């Protein structure tokens, strides 16, 4: 159901009310509705939701908990809410990335296709909205996780970050970590991780054509790195 704008600007107490309902573990339908209300705030009243001392920290913590819910509908709405919070905040939630990225990757590697799909979308929104520096730090840590599924999703996210940076990646602080992590992933024992690493290598070559030699073994013949889209 499409989110509707507020008929009048919501007050700060609306956020407090959302927090109370998100905490109501005895009523999952109330939690679901509170997630929708959080999404409405992110879409139509982000300044209230994200204002200093406005409670966004408590909201984000509870949203993350619901992303891990065994109830599929609740987890999916939590993941949708998570991505939309990052879209609304830009770099405002960067300090929370270390806590947010691991559970999002875990859900993206879930065997439940619907949850994994929603988590993929949330990660996409994070990778296009959050600051590259903290994103790369959080993702490179997960790129060496013991779970191949999580490694795969982490490397795929690094590919999105590299593509977003484009030529700005040249000489950036993020480039060495990106190169090192992708170079290692290219030789991963898991084929899905290697596939994600190939996409990341193409994105890096688009950033810096001088890297073509380094990643020649995984660049598909005839590929145009500049027109390649990681999200396709």
Coordinates of C-alpha atoms in Angstrom, one line a residue:
X1 CA 0.0 0.0 0.0
X2 CA 1.4 3.4 -1.0
X3 CA 2.5 5.7 1.9
X4 CA 0.4 8.8 2.3
X5 CA 1.7 12.2 3.3
X6 CA 0.7 13.8 6.6
X7 CA -2.3 16.1 6.6
X8 CA -0.3 18.4 8.9
X9 CA 3.4 18.3 10.0
X10 CA 3.9 15.7 12.7
X11 CA 5.2 16.7 16.1
X12 CA 8.2 15.3 17.8
X13 CA 6.0 13.2 20.0
X14 CA 5.1 11.2 17.0
X15 CA 8.6 9.7 17.0
X16 CA 8.3 8.8 20.7
X17 CA 5.0 7.1 19.9
X18 CA 6.6 5.1 17.1
X19 CA 9.3 3.9 19.5
X20 CA 6.7 2.7 22.0
X21 CA 4.9 0.7 19.2
X22 CA 8.1 -0.7 17.7
X23 CA 8.9 -2.1 21.2
X24 CA 5.5 -3.8 21.5
X25 CA 6.7 -7.4 21.1
X26 CA 3.2 -8.7 22.1
X27 CA 1.5 -7.2 19.0
X28 CA 3.4 -7.7 15.7
X29 CA 0.7 -5.9 13.8
X30 CA 1.3 -2.8 15.9
X31 CA 5.0 -3.2 15.1
X32 CA 4.3 -3.5 11.4
X33 CA 2.1 -0.3 11.5
X34 CA 4.9 1.5 13.4
X35 CA 7.4 0.5 10.7
X36 CA 5.0 2.0 8.1
X37 CA 4.7 5.2 10.2
X38 CA 8.5 5.4 10.3
X39 CA 8.6 5.1 6.6
X40 CA 6.1 7.9 6.2
X41 CA 8.2 10.0 8.5
X42 CA 11.3 9.3 6.4
X43 CA 9.5 10.1 3.2
X44 CA 7.4 13.2 4.2
X45 CA 8.9 14.5 7.5
X46 CA 12.6 13.5 7.6
X47 CA 13.6 16.7 9.4
X48 CA 11.4 15.7 12.4
X49 CA 12.6 12.1 12.4
X50 CA 16.3 12.9 12.0
X51 CA 16.5 16.1 14.1
X52 CA 19.2 16.1 16.9
X53 CA 17.8 14.3 19.9
X54 CA 14.8 13.3 17.8
X55 CA 15.1 9.6 18.7
X56 CA 16.4 8.3 15.4
X57 CA 19.0 6.2 17.3
X58 CA 16.3 4.3 19.2
X59 CA 14.2 4.0 16.1
X60 CA 17.1 2.5 14.1
X61 CA 18.0 0.1 16.8
X62 CA 14.4 -1.2 16.9
X63 CA 14.1 -1.4 13.1
X64 CA 17.3 -3.5 13.0
X65 CA 15.7 -5.9 15.6
X66 CA 12.6 -6.3 13.4
X67 CA 14.8 -6.9 10.4
X68 CA 15.8 -10.1 12.2
X69 CA 12.3 -11.1 13.0
X70 CA 11.3 -14.7 12.3
X71 CA 8.0 -13.3 11.0
X72 CA 8.7 -12.8 7.3
X73 CA 6.3 -9.9 6.7
X74 CA 7.8 -8.0 9.7
X75 CA 11.4 -8.7 8.6
X76 CA 10.7 -7.6 5.1
X77 CA 9.0 -4.3 6.2
X78 CA 11.9 -3.7 8.6
X79 CA 14.4 -4.1 5.7
X80 CA 12.3 -1.8 3.5
X81 CA 12.2 0.8 6.3
X82 CA 16.0 0.5 6.9
X83 CA 16.8 1.3 3.3
X84 CA 14.4 4.2 3.2
X85 CA 15.9 5.7 6.4
X86 CA 19.3 5.8 4.6
X87 CA 17.8 7.4 1.6
X88 CA 16.2 10.1 3.8
X89 CA 19.3 10.7 5.9
X90 CA 22.1 10.7 3.3
X91 CA 25.3 10.6 5.4
X92 CA 23.4 11.2 8.6
X93 CA 23.4 7.6 9.6
X94 CA 27.0 6.9 8.7
X95 CA 28.1 6.5 12.4
X96 CA 25.6 3.6 12.6
X97 CA 27.0 1.7 9.5
X98 CA 29.2 -0.7 11.6
X99 CA 26.0 -1.9 13.4
X100 CA 23.7 -1.9 10.4
X101 CA 25.8 -3.5 7.6
X102 CA 26.3 -7.0 9.2
X103 CA 22.6 -7.8 9.8
X104 CA 21.7 -6.4 6.4
X105 CA 24.2 -8.6 4.7
X106 CA 23.0 -11.6 6.8
X107 CA 19.5 -11.1 5.6
X108 CA 20.6 -10.6 2.0
X109 CA 22.2 -14.1 2.2
X110 CA 19.0 -15.6 3.7
X111 CA 17.6 -18.7 2.1
X112 CA 14.1 -17.0 2.1
X113 CA 14.1 -15.4 -1.4
X114 CA 11.6 -12.7 -0.4
X115 CA 13.7 -11.6 2.6
X116 CA 16.9 -11.7 0.6
X117 CA 15.4 -9.6 -2.2
X118 CA 14.2 -6.9 0.3
X119 CA 17.7 -6.9 2.0
X120 CA 19.4 -6.5 -1.4
X121 CA 17.2 -3.4 -2.1
X122 CA 18.1 -2.0 1.4
X123 CA 21.8 -2.6 0.7
X124 CA 21.5 -0.9 -2.7
X125 CA 19.9 2.2 -1.0
X126 CA 22.7 2.2 1.6
X127 CA 25.4 2.0 -0.9
X128 CA 24.0 4.9 -2.9
X129 CA 23.3 7.1 0.1
X130 CA 25.8 6.6 2.9
X131 CA 29.4 7.9 3.0
X132 CA 31.8 5.8 1.0
X133 CA 34.5 5.8 3.6
X134 CA 32.6 4.1 6.4
X135 CA 30.7 1.9 4.0
X136 CA 34.0 0.5 2.6
X137 CA 35.3 -0.1 6.1
X138 CA 32.2 -2.0 7.2
X139 CA 32.0 -4.0 4.0
X140 CA 35.6 -5.0 3.8
X141 CA 35.3 -6.5 7.3
X142 CA 32.4 -8.6 6.1
X143 CA 34.1 -9.6 2.9
X144 CA 36.2 -12.1 4.9
X145 CA 33.3 -13.6 6.8
X146 CA 33.2 -17.4 7.1
X147 CA 29.8 -17.5 5.3
X148 CA 30.2 -17.5 1.5
X149 CA 26.8 -15.9 1.1
X150 CA 27.8 -12.9 3.3
X151 CA 31.2 -12.6 1.5
X152 CA 29.4 -12.5 -1.8
X153 CA 26.9 -9.8 -0.8
X154 CA 29.7 -7.7 0.8
X155 CA 31.8 -7.8 -2.4
X156 CA 28.7 -7.0 -4.5
X157 CA 28.1 -4.0 -2.3
X158 CA 31.7 -2.9 -2.7
X159 CA 31.1 -3.1 -6.5
X160 CA 28.2 -0.7 -6.1
X161 CA 30.3 1.7 -4.0
X162 CA 33.1 1.6 -6.6
X163 CA 30.6 2.3 -9.4
X164 CA 29.1 5.2 -7.5
X165 CA 32.6 6.7 -6.9
X166 CA 33.5 6.5 -10.6
X167 CA 36.6 8.4 -11.5
X168 CA 36.5 10.1 -8.1
X169 CA 37.9 6.8 -6.7
X170 CA 41.3 7.6 -8.3
X171 CA 43.6 8.7 -5.5
X172 CA 40.8 8.3 -2.9
X173 CA 41.3 6.8 0.6
X174 CA 38.9 4.1 -0.3
X175 CA 40.7 2.8 -3.4
X176 CA 43.5 0.7 -1.7
X177 CA 41.0 -1.2 0.5
X178 CA 38.7 -1.7 -2.5
X179 CA 41.5 -3.1 -4.6
X180 CA 42.9 -5.3 -1.9
X181 CA 39.5 -6.8 -1.0
X182 CA 38.4 -7.4 -4.6
X183 CA 41.8 -8.9 -5.5
X184 CA 41.4 -11.4 -2.7
X185 CA 37.8 -12.2 -3.6
X186 CA 38.8 -13.0 -7.2
X187 CA 40.5 -16.1 -5.9
X188 CA 37.8 -17.1 -3.4
X189 CA 36.8 -20.8 -3.3
X190 CA 33.2 -20.0 -3.7
X191 CA 32.0 -19.3 -7.3
X192 CA 29.3 -16.7 -6.2
X193 CA 32.0 -14.7 -4.4
X194 CA 34.2 -14.9 -7.5
X195 CA 31.2 -13.7 -9.6
X196 CA 30.7 -10.7 -7.3
X197 CA 34.4 -10.0 -7.4
X198 CA 34.3 -10.0 -11.2
X199 CA 31.5 -7.3 -11.1
X200 CA 33.6 -5.3 -8.6
X201 CA 36.7 -5.6 -10.8
X202 CA 34.7 -4.2 -13.8
X203 CA 33.5 -1.3 -11.7
X204 CA 37.1 -0.6 -10.5
X205 CA 38.4 -0.6 -14.1
X206 CA 35.7 1.9 -14.9
X207 CA 37.0 4.0 -12.1
X208 CA 40.6 3.7 -13.2
X209 CA 41.4 2.1 -16.6
X210 CA 44.9 1.5 -15.4
X211 CA 43.6 -1.3 -13.3
X212 CA 42.7 -3.4 -16.4
X213 CA 45.9 -5.3 -16.3
X214 CA 45.5 -6.2 -12.6
X215 CA 42.1 -7.7 -13.2
X216 CA 42.5 -8.9 -16.7
X217 CA 41.8 -12.6 -15.7
X218 CA 38.3 -11.8 -14.6
X219 CA 37.2 -9.1 -17.1
X220 CA 34.8 -10.7 -19.6
X221 CA 35.8 -10.3 -23.2
X222 CA 34.3 -7.3 -25.0
X223 CA 32.9 -5.8 -21.7
X224 CA 32.6 -2.0 -21.6
X225 CA 33.4 -1.2 -17.9
X226 CA 31.9 2.3 -18.3
X227 CA 28.5 1.2 -19.4
X228 CA 28.4 -1.9 -17.1
X229 CA 25.8 -1.7 -14.3
X230 CA 26.5 -3.6 -11.2
X231 CA 22.8 -3.7 -10.3
X232 CA 21.6 -5.3 -13.5

